[in-house]
Structures are given as structure tokens and as C-alpha cells.
Coordinates of C-alpha atoms and ligand atoms in Angstrom, one line a residue:
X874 CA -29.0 -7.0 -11.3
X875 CA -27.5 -5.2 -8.6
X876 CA -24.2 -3.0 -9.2
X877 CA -23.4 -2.9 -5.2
X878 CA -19.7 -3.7 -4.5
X879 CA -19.3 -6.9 -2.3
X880 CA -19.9 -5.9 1.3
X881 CA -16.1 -5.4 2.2
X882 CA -14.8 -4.1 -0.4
X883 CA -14.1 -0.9 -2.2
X884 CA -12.6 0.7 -5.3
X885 CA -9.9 2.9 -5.4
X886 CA -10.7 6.1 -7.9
X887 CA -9.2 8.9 -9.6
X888 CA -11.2 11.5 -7.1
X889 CA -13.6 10.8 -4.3
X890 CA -14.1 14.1 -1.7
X891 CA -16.3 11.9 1.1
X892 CA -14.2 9.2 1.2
X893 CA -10.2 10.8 0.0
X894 CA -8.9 7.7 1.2
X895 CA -9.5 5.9 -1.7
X896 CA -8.1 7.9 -4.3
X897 CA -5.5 6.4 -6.4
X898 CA -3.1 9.9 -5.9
X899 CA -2.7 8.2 -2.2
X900 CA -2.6 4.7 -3.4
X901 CA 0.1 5.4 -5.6
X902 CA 1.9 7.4 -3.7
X903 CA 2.3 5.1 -0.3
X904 CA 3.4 2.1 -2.3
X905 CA 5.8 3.7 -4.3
X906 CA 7.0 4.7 -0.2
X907 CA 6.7 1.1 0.8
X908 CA 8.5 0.0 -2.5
X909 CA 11.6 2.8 -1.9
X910 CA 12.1 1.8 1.8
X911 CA 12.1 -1.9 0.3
X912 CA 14.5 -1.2 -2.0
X913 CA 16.2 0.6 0.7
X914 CA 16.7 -2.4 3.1
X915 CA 17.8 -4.3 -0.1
X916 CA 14.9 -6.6 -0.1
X917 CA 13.8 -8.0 -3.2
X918 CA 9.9 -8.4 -4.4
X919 CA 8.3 -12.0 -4.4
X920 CA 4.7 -12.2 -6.6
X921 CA 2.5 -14.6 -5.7
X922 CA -1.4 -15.6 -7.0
X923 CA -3.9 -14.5 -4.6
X924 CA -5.2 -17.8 -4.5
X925 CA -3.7 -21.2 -3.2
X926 CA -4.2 -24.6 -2.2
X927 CA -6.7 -24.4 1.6
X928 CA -4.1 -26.8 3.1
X929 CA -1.6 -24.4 2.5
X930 CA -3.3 -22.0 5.4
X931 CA -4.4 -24.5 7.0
X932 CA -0.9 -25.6 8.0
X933 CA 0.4 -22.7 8.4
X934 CA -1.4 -19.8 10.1
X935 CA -3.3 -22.8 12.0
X936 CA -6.6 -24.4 12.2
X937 CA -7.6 -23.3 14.9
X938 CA -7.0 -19.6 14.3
X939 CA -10.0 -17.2 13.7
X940 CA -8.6 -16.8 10.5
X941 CA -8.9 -20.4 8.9
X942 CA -11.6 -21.3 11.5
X943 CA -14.3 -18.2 10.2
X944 CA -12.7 -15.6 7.7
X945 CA -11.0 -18.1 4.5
X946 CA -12.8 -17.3 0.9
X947 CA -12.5 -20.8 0.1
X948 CA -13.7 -22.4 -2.9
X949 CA -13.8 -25.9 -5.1
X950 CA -12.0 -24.9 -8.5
X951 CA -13.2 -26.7 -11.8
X952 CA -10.5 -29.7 -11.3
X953 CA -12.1 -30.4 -7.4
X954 CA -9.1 -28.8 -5.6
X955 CA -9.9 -26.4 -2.6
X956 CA -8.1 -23.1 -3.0
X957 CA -8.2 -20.3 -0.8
X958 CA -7.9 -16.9 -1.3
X959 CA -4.8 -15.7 0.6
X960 CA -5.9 -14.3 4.2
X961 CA -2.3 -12.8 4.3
X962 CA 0.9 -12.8 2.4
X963 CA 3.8 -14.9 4.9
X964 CA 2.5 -18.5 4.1
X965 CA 2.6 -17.7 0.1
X966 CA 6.0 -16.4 0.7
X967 CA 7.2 -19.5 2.2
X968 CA 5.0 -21.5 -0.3
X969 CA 6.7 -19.6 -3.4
X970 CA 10.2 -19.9 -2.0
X971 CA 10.2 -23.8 -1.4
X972 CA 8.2 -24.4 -5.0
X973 CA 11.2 -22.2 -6.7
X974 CA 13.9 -24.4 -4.8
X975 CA 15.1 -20.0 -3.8
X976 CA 17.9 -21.9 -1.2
X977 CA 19.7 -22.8 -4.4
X978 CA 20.7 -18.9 -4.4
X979 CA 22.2 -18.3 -0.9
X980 CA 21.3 -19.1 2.8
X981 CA 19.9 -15.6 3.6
X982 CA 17.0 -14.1 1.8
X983 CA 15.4 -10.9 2.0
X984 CA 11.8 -10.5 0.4
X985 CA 8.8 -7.9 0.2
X986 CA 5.5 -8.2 -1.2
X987 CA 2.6 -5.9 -1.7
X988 CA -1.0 -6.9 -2.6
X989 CA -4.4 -7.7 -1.5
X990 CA -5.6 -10.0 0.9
X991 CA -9.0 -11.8 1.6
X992 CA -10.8 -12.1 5.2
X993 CA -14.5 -12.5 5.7
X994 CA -14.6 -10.1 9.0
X995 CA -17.2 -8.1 9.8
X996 CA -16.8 -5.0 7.5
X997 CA -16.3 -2.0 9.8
X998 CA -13.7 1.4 9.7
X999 CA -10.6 -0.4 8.7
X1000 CA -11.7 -3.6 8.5
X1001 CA -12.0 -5.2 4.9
X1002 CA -13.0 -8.2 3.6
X1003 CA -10.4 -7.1 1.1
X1004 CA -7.2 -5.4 2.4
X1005 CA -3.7 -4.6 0.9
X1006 CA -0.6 -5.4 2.6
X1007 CA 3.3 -4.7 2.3
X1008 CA 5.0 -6.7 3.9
X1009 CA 8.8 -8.1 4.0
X1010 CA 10.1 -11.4 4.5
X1011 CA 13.3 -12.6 5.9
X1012 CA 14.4 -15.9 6.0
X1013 CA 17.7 -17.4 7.4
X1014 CA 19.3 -15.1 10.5
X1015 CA 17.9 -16.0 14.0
X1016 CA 19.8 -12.9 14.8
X1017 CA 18.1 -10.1 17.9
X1018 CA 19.9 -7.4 15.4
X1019 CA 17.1 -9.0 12.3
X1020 CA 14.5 -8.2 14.6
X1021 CA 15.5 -5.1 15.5
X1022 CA 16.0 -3.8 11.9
X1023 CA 12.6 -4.9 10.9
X1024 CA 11.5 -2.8 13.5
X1025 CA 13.4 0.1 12.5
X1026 CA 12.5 -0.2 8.9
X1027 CA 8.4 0.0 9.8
X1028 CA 9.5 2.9 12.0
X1029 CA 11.6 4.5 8.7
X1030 CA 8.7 3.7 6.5
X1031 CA 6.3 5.4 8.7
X1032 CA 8.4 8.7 9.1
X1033 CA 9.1 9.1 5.4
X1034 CA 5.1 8.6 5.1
X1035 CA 4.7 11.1 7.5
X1036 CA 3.0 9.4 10.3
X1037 CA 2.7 10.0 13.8
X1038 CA 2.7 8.8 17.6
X1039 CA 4.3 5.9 15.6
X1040 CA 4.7 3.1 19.2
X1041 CA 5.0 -0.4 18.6
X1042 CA 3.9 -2.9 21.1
X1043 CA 6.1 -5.8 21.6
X1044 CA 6.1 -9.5 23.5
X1045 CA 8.0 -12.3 23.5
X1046 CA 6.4 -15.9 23.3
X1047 CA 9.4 -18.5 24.2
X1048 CA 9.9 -21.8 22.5
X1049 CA 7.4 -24.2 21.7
X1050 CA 7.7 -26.2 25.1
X1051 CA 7.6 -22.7 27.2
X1052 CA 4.5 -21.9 25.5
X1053 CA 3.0 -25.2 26.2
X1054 CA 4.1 -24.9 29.5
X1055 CA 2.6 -21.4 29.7
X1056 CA -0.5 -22.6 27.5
X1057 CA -1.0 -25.4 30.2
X1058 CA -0.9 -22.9 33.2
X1059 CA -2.9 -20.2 31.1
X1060 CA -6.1 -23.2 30.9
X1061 CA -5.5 -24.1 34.9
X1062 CA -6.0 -20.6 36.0
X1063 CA -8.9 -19.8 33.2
X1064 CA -11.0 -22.8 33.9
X1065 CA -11.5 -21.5 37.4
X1066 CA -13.0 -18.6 36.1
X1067 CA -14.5 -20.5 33.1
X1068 CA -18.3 -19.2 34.0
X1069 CA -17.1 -15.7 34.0
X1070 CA -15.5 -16.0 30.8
X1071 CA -16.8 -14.2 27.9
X1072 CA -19.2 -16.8 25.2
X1073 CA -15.8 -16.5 22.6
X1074 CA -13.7 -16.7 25.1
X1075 CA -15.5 -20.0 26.6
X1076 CA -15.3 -21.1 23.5
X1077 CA -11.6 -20.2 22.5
X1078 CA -10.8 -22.2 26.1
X1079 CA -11.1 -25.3 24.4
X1080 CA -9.7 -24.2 20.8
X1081 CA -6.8 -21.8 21.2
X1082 CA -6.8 -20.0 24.8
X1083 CA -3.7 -17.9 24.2
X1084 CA -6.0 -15.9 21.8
X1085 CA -8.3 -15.1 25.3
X1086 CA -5.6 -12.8 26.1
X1087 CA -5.9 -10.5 23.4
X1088 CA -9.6 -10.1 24.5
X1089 CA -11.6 -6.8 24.2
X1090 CA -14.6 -8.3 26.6
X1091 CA -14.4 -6.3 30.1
X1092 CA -15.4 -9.2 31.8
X1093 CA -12.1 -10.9 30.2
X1094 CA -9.7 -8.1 31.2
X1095 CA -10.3 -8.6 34.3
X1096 CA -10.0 -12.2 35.1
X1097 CA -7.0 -11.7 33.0
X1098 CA -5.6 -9.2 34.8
X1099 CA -4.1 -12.0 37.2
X1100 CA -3.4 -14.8 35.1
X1101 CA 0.0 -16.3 34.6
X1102 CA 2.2 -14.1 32.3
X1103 CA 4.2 -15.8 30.0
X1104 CA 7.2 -14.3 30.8
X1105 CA 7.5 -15.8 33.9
X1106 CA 7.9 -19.0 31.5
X1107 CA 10.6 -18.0 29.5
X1108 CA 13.7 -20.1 30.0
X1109 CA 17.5 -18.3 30.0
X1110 CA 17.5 -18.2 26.2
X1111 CA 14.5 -16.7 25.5
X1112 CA 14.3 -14.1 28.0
X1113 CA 18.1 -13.0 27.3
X1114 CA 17.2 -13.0 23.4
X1115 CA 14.1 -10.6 24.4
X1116 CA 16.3 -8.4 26.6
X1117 CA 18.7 -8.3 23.9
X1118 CA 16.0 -6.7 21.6
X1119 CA 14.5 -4.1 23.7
X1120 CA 17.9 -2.9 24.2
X1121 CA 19.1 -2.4 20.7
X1122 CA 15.4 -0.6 20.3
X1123 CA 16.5 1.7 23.1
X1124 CA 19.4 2.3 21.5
X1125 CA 17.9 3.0 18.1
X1126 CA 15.6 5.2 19.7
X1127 CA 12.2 2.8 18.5
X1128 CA 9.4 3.8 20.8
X1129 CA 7.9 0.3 22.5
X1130 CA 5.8 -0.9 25.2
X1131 CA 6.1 -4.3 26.4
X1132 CA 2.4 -5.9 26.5
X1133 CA 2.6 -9.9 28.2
X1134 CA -0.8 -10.0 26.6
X1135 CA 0.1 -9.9 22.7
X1136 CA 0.2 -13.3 21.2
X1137 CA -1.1 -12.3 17.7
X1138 CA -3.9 -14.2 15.7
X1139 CA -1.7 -16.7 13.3
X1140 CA 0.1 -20.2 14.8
X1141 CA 3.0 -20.1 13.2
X1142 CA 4.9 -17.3 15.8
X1143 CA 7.7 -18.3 18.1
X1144 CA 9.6 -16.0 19.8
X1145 CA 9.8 -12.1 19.7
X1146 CA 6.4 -10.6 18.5
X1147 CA 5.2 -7.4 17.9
X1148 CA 2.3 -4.6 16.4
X1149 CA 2.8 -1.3 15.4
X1150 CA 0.0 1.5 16.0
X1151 CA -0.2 5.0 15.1
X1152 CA -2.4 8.1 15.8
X1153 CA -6.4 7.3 16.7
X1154 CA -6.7 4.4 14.8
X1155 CA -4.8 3.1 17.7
X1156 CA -7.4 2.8 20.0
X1157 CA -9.3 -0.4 18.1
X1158 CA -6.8 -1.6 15.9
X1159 CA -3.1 -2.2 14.6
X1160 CA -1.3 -1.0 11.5
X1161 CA 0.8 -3.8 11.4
X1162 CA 2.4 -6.9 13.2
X1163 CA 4.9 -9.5 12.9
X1164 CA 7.3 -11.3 14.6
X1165 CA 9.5 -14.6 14.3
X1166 CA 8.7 -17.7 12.7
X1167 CA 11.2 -20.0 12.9
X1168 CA 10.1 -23.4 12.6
X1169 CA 7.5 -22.4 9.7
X1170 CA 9.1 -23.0 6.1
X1171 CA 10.6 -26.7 8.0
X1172 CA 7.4 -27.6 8.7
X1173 CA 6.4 -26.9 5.0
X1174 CA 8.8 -28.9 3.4
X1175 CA 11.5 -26.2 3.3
X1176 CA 14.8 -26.0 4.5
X1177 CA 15.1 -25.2 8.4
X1178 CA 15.6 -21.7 7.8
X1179 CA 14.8 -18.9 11.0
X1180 CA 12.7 -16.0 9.9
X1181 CA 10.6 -13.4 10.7
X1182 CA 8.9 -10.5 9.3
X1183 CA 5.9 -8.5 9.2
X1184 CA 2.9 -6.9 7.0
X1185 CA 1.5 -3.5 7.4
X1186 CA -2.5 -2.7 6.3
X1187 CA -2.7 -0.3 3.9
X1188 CA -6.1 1.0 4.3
X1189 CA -5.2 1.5 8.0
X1190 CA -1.8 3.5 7.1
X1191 CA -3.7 5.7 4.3
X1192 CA -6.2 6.2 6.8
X1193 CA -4.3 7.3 9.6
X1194 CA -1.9 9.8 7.3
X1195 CA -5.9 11.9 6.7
X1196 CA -6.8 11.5 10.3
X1197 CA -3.8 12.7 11.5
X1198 CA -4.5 15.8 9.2
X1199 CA -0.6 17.0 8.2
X1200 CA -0.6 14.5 4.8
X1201 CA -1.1 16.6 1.7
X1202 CA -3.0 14.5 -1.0
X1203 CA -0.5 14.3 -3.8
X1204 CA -2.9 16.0 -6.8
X1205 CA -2.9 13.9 -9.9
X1206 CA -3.0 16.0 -13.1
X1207 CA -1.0 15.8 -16.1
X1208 CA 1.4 18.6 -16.4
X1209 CA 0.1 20.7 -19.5
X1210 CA -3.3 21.1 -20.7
X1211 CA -3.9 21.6 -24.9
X1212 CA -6.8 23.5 -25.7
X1213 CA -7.4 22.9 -29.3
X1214 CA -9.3 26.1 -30.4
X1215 CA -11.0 24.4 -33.8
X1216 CA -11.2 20.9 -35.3
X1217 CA -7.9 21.5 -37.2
X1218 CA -6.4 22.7 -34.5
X1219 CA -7.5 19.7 -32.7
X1220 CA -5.7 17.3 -35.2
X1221 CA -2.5 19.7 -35.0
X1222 CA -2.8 19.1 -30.9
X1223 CA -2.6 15.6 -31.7
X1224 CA 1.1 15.7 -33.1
X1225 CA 2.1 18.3 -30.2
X1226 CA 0.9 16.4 -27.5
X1227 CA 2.9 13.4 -29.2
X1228 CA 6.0 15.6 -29.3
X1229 CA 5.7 16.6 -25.9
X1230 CA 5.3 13.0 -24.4
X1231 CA 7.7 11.5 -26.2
X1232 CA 10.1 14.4 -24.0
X1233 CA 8.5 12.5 -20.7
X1234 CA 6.4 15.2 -19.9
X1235 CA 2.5 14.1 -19.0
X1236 CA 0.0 16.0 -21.3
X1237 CA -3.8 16.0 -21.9
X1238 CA -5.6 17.2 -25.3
X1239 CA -8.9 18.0 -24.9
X1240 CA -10.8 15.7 -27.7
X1241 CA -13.4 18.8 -28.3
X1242 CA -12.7 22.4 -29.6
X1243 CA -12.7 24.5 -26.7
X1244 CA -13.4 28.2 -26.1
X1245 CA -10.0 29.7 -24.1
X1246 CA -12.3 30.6 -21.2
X1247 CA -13.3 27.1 -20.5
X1248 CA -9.8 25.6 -21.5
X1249 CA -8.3 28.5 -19.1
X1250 CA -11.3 27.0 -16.6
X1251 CA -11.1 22.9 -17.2
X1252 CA -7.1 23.7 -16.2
X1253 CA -7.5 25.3 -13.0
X1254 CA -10.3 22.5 -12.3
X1255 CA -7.3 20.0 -13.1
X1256 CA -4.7 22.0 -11.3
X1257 CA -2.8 21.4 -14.6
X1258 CA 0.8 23.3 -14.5
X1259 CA 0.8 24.6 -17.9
X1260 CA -1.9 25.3 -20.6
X1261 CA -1.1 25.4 -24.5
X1262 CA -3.5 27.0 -26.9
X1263 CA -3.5 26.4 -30.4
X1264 CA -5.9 28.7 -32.4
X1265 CA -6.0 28.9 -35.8
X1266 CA -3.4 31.5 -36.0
X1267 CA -0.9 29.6 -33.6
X1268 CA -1.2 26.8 -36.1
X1269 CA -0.4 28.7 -38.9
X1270 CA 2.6 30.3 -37.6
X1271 CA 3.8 27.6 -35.6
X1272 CA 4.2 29.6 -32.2
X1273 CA 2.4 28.6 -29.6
X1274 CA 0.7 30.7 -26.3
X1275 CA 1.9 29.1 -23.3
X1276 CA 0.1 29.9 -20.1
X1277 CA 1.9 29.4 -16.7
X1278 CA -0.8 28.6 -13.9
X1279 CA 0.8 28.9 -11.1
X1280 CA 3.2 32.2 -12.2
X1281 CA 0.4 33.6 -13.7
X1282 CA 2.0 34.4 -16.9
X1283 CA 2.2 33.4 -20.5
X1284 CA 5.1 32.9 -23.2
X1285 CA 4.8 32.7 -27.0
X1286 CA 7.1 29.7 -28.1
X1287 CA 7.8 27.5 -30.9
X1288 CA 7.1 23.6 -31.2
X1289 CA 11.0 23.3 -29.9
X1290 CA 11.2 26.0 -27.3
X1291 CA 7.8 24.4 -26.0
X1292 CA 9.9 21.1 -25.0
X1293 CA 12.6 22.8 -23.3
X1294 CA 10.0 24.9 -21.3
X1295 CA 8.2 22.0 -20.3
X1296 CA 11.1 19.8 -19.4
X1297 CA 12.6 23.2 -17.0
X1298 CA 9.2 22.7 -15.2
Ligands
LIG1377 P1 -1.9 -9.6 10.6 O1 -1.7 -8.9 11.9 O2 -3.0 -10.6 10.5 O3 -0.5 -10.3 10.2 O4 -2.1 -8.5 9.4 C1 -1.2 -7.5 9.2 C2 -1.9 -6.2 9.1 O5 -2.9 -6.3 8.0 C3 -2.8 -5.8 10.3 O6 -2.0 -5.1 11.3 C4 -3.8 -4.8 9.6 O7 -3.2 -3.5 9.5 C5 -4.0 -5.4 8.3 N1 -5.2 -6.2 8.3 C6 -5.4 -7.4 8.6 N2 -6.7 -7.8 8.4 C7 -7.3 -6.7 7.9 C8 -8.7 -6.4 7.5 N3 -9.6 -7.3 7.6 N4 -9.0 -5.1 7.1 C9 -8.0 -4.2 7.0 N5 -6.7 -4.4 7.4 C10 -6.4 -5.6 7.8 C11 -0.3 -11.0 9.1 O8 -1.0 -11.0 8.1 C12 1.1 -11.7 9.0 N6 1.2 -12.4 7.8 C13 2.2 -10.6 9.2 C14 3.5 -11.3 9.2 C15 4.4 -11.3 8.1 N7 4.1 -11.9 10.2 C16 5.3 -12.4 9.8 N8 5.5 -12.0 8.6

């Protein structure tokens, strides 16, 4: 039997110095960010299974999309239905809100979710056949002023992280008939270069050719360099609505660049779109993306709600925070260490430690009677705080030797004065 993980796919552990992204410390710490800012923008958590009915995907992020077309972990369950395991989080959302009849409770809904995802890519530096997103979810206001404060919460959730060279790159892709419009110019000026054209690109001529123009292939870039731009096919409404946008992220001081060519890998976008990068990572790949998606939850069944949101990739925003070398790993050890110096004194350690978590404060015993050297040593090791040593003459007295770490000094105290250290910190 092998024991390799899934090419893809990777566990997050207490410790790992070659890879530091993948201890839990960082984990931990950037969704309890993500899950503040949320809470912040007043938008409220939606669970949903990581797996659903393929249709559901199918409909909504489009079947000709790389996604459904090459990446979906799709399966037959034991009943004969084909479920998917979710490729991203914004077709659950809108799957959950219509199954829980949500419009009941208002016309304007603000949601965020945070979780894995599943995508059979090539497995390369931050890409996963397994990723985690947060992402938010909001449904009913076709407002430019939504857009814009999606924007600006990414932008807040990336400074509180600590990220830098934060830019987002943004686009606009019009209404259905000025994309088809555009689409229909796009193929025209393509086919004349069809021989030229990359073998994906050839291929993506016939299947979805607004994906060409987010093409890495040299060859690619420069037939596209003069094709039709799509804003040339955006009527009054859609080009004011953009102009609109890009000035209220001037005003809030969001760094953008305008980019004709992003059209994003998922159907279901109409409208303003828009990726966020940061730091080296840049260079291959996005941090996140989103944009408007208004006809989607109608076309599930749903009420005719305008939304739009986005997701950020976890992996890719841990990863960035290390490159970017100014993020501090938060360091994950419990606050006091007990040293029990015997086996009696191990037993005693037992009702001290209780004592001392039932105050809140996080407390290891060591399970084996330890010498003070090595207790003194496993603590540093730890970077515990605080180490308590109960000998056999501590125990009998009930006054306790309290070392301080990082003051370099120690206390004697009693079972009570112990708590009230602890708890000053
Ligand atoms: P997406 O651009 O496909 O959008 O994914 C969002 C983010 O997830 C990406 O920018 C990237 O950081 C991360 N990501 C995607 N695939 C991988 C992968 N294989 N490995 C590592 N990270 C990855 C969506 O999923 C949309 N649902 C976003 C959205 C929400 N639009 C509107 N609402």
C-alpha cells in the first residue's frame, strides 16, 4: 500500500520548516483574518457540502469552460446520481440560497464562505488539485458602489494580512448581446489567423474564444494584440456603469489597471470583472477574482436577484505573505509548560493543569517525570511563556516555582496566586 498523498494535495501540520506554508499557526491565523473582515462588512457565513449534483456546474460555471470541460472530480454515488466535487464555492452559494427559499428573509443578502475546493489541474507552485477559498457572496444590489466595496474589502483584508504591491486588474464585459456582438467580431478577426493560433487556442476557437484572450502562448499575444477589444462593444450603459467604478476606486484610493483582455475562466460573468494579484506570485497567477453575475441565481431557478462577488485562494495568499518575507509565523504553543518532577507529582499536575484551563489559559503537562533541565529545555523548544515545576516538595507545601521565559525570572506562588499570574500574562 502506498501512503503518498493524492498528487495535488497536501496536509496542513503543526510544524513543517521546508514547506512553513503549511503549518496550521498560518492556517489558523489567515482565516480567523478572512472571518474578522467578514464579519466586518456584515456578511454572514453560508456552509455548504463539498459535493453536489454535476448539473449543478454544469449550468452554471458553463460547459464549455476548462473547468467542467477537464478539471470536475465527478463521480456516480451508490443511488446512480453524478455528483461533483465543488470546483469553486459561487454556484453552491446560489444552489444553498434557492434550496433554503433565503428570499423569504429580505431582498439583499450578504454571504461568505470558506472551504476547499476540487480541480484536477496540473499540480504546480500554487496550483492544487485541492485549494481553499474565502469568498463572499452578494446578492440583490446591481449597485457600481457593491462593486466597489467588494473591491475595497479584498484590498482591507489584504492590508490587515499584511500583504503587498496589492493591484487588482479590472475589465468590463457588457451585457449578454454586447458580448455576443463582441464574441462574433472576436471569431471574424481570429479565424484569419486561425493557422497561427496556438493548438488550445485552435481548439478553444470553436468552444469558448473569449478564453483565447487570456492566453499565455506568445504566438497568441501577438495576434491578439490587434484584435477587437471589447470595449469598443460596450453600449451607453455598460461603459458609463464601468466609468462609474473606476472612479469610485480612484477615489477610494484601490490600485487598478484596466486589462481589455480579462474575461475570467467561469460563464456565468456579466459585466464588471476583476483579479487581484500581489507580490511575485503575480507574475503566473491571481490571488483572487470575481466580478458580477447577474443573471445566474434566475437561470437556476432563483429569484432575479443581481449579484456579484468574489473568492480569494488561500494557498496563494499564505504563500505570498512568506515570499514577501515581512509576515511573522504566529508560533503555536500553549502558554505554560508543567514539568511534573515524579509520578506523584505527575498525578498532582493533572489537577493544576485542570485548574489552570478551566481560568482559559492554554497549558501542557508533560505525561512523563521530567528532570528540570530538560523541562527548562522541552519549553524553550516550545517557546512556551511560562514553566511550572512541581517537585516533591512544591507538592507538599503547595507553592509552586514559576519560571518566566521570556523575563528570565521565577516566582514562588500558590495554587491561587498561580491563576492570577497566568491570566496577567
Ligand atoms: P476563480 O478565479 O476560479 O474564481 O478562483 C478564485 C481563486 O481561487 C483564484 O484566484 C486562485 O487564487 C484560487 N484557485 C483557483 N484554482 C486554484 C488551484 N487549482 N490551486 C490553487 N488555487 C486556486 C472562482 O472560483 C469564482 N467562484 C470566484 C467568484 C465568486 N466569482 C464570483 N463570486
Amino acid at each position: 500500500m502506498s501512503l503518498a498523498i493524492p498528487p495535488g494535495t497536501f496536509d496542513v501540520v503543526p510544524q513543517s520548516c521546508k514547506e512553513p506554508w503549511k503549518q496550521a499557526s498560518i492556517w489558523q491565523y489567515v482565516e480567523r483574518v478572512c472571518r474578522k473582515i467578514a464579519n466586518g462588512y456584515a456578511c454572514q457565513e453560508v456552509r455548504t457540502p463539498i459535493f453536489e449534483r454535476t448539473e449543478l456546474f454544469c449550468r452554471s460555471v458553463g460547459e464549455e469552460t476548462d473547468i467542467v470541460n477537464k478539471e470536475m472530480y465527478t463521480f456516480e454515488d451508490r443511488g446512480n446520481r453524478s455528483l461533483t466535487l465543488r470546483p469553486e464555492g459561487t454556484a453552491s452559494v446560489m444552489r444553498s440560497f434557492i434550496t433554503n427559499k433565503l428570499q423569504n428573509l429580505g431582498a439583499y443578502h450578504r454571504l461568505f464562505y470558506l472551504g476547499p475546493m476540487f480541480r484536477y489541474e496540473r499540480p504546480q507552485a500554487g496550483r492544487y488539485r485541492q485549494h481553499h477559498q474565502f469568498g463572499v457572496e452578494v446578492l440583490g444590489s446591481d449597485q457600481e458602489e457593491q462593486d466597489a466595496e467588494l473591491l475595497v474589502l479584498i484590498y482591507h483584508l489584504f492590508e490587515a494580512l499584511g500583504l503587498q504591491n496589492v493591484e487588482f486588474i479590472v475589465n468590463h464585459l457588457g451585457t449578454d448581446s454586447e458580448r455576443a456582438d463582441y464574441r462574433s467580431s472576436l471569431i471574424q478577426y481570429l479565424k484569419k489567423h486561425e493557422d497561427k493560433l496556438s493548438s488550445d487556442s485552435q481548439r478553444r476557437l470553436q468552444t469558448n474564444p473569449l478564453r483565447i484572450l487570456d492566453s499565455k502562448d506568445q504566438a497568441d499575444q501577438q495576434i491578439l494584440e490587434l484584435a477587437p477589444k471589447i470595449q469598443h462593444f460596450l453600449g451607453e450603459e455598460s461603459s458609463t456603469s464601468f466609468n462609474k467604478i473606476i472612479k469610485l476606486l480612484d477615489n477610494l484610493k484601490v490600485p487598478y489597471k484596466v486589462d481589455p483582455h480579462l474575461v475570467r475562466g467561469l460563464d456565468y460573468y456579466t459585466g464588471f470583472v476583476y483579479e487581484v494579484k500581489a507580490g511575485k506570485l503575480a507574475a503566473q497567477s491571481s490571488l483572487g477574482g470575481g466580478g458580477r453575475y447577474d443573471g445566474l441565481l434566475k437561470s437556476l431557478g432563483g429569484p432575479d436577484l443581481p449579484s456579484c462577488g468574489f473568492a480569494i485562494g488561500l494557498e496563494r495568499v499564505i504563500q505570498t505573505l512568506l515570499e514577501q518575507g515581512n509576515f511573522e509565523v504566529p508560533f503555536q504553543s500553549s502558554q505554560v509548560l508543567i514539568v511534573p518532577m515524579g509520578m506523584r507529582e505527575l498525578e498532582h499536575g493533572l489537577s493544576i493543569a485542570s485548574r489552570v484551563r478551566k481560568e482559559g489559559i492554554s497549558c501542557q503537562l508533560l505525561m512523563k517525570p521530567t528532570k528540570l533541565k530538560n523541562g527548562l529545555k522541552k519549553a524553550s523548544q516550545n517557546g512556551n511563556r511560562f514553566v511550572l515545576i512541581i517537585g516533591q516538595d512544591e507538592m507538599e507545601k503547595e507553592v509552586y516555582t514559576l519560571k518566566d521565559m521570556q523575563e528570565s525570572n521565577q516566582v514562588e506562588v500558590t495554587l491561587e496566586q498561580l491563576v492570577e499570574h497566568l491570566a496577567r500574562g
